[in-house]
């Protein structure tokens, strides 16, 4: 870990906490603690999407979507 990476993480938490303070004021600390889970969820969704796109298994409303 470099100092820049740590600074970026702290900055992102600060921005998210500021956002939650104005939007979700009562549970802002809980929301800030959920950030790593939200990031992990998004990464998993992206990886699954890329995998399905590469192997042509994408469906929409039950119909297969072709990539060609």
Short mmCIF file of C-alpha atoms in Angstrom, two decimals:
data_model
loop_
_atom_site.label_atom_id
_atom_site.label_comp_id
_atom_site.label_asym_id
_atom_site.label_seq_id
_atom_site.Cartn_x
_atom_site.Cartn_y
_atom_site.Cartn_z
CA UNK A 1 0.00 0.00 0.00
CA UNK A 2 1.30 3.37 -0.95
CA UNK A 3 0.50 6.60 0.86
CA UNK A 4 -1.47 7.72 -2.21
CA UNK A 5 -3.73 4.67 -2.09
CA UNK A 6 -4.41 5.18 1.60
CA UNK A 7 -5.12 8.86 1.00
CA UNK A 8 -7.58 8.02 -1.78
CA UNK A 9 -9.39 5.50 0.41
CA UNK A 10 -9.65 7.99 3.28
CA UNK A 11 -10.85 10.69 0.88
CA UNK A 12 -13.52 8.40 -0.57
CA UNK A 13 -14.76 7.49 2.90
CA UNK A 14 -14.86 11.17 3.80
CA UNK A 15 -16.86 12.08 0.70
CA UNK A 16 -19.26 9.18 1.25
CA UNK A 17 -19.69 10.10 4.91
CA UNK A 18 -20.39 13.73 3.92
CA UNK A 19 -22.99 12.51 1.41
CA UNK A 20 -24.62 10.24 3.98
CA UNK A 21 -24.69 13.05 6.54
CA UNK A 22 -26.95 15.02 4.23
CA UNK A 23 -29.02 12.18 2.80
CA UNK A 24 -29.12 9.45 5.42
CA UNK A 25 -28.27 11.44 8.55
CA UNK A 26 -29.52 9.04 11.20
CA UNK A 27 -27.48 6.01 10.07
CA UNK A 28 -24.53 7.70 8.36
CA UNK A 29 -21.88 5.73 10.28
CA UNK A 30 -23.54 2.40 9.44
CA UNK A 31 -23.68 3.46 5.81
CA UNK A 32 -20.01 4.40 5.84
CA UNK A 33 -19.14 0.98 7.23
CA UNK A 34 -21.09 -0.67 4.41
CA UNK A 35 -18.92 0.92 1.71
CA UNK A 36 -16.54 -2.07 1.40
CA UNK A 37 -19.49 -4.42 0.95
CA UNK A 38 -21.01 -2.17 -1.70
CA UNK A 39 -17.69 -2.00 -3.55
CA UNK A 40 -17.31 -5.81 -3.37
CA UNK A 41 -20.86 -6.25 -4.68
CA UNK A 42 -20.18 -3.98 -7.65
CA UNK A 43 -16.92 -5.78 -8.47
CA UNK A 44 -18.70 -9.16 -8.38
CA UNK A 45 -21.47 -7.86 -10.66
CA UNK A 46 -18.92 -6.53 -13.14
CA UNK A 47 -16.97 -9.82 -13.16
CA UNK A 48 -20.12 -11.90 -13.65
CA UNK A 49 -21.23 -9.59 -16.46
CA UNK A 50 -17.86 -9.81 -18.23
CA UNK A 51 -17.82 -13.60 -17.85
CA UNK A 52 -21.33 -14.00 -19.23
CA UNK A 53 -20.66 -11.59 -22.07
CA UNK A 54 -17.49 -13.46 -23.09
CA UNK A 55 -19.22 -16.84 -23.08
CA UNK A 56 -22.46 -15.64 -24.71
CA UNK A 57 -24.78 -16.55 -21.84
CA UNK A 58 -26.46 -13.19 -21.43
CA UNK A 59 -30.25 -13.26 -21.22
CA UNK A 60 -32.79 -10.48 -21.06
CA UNK A 61 -36.41 -11.24 -20.15
CA UNK A 62 -35.63 -14.90 -20.62
CA UNK A 63 -34.31 -14.50 -24.17
CA UNK A 64 -30.65 -15.04 -25.05
CA UNK A 65 -28.72 -12.01 -26.23
CA UNK A 66 -26.19 -12.58 -28.98
CA UNK A 67 -22.88 -10.72 -28.93
CA UNK A 68 -22.32 -10.76 -32.67
#
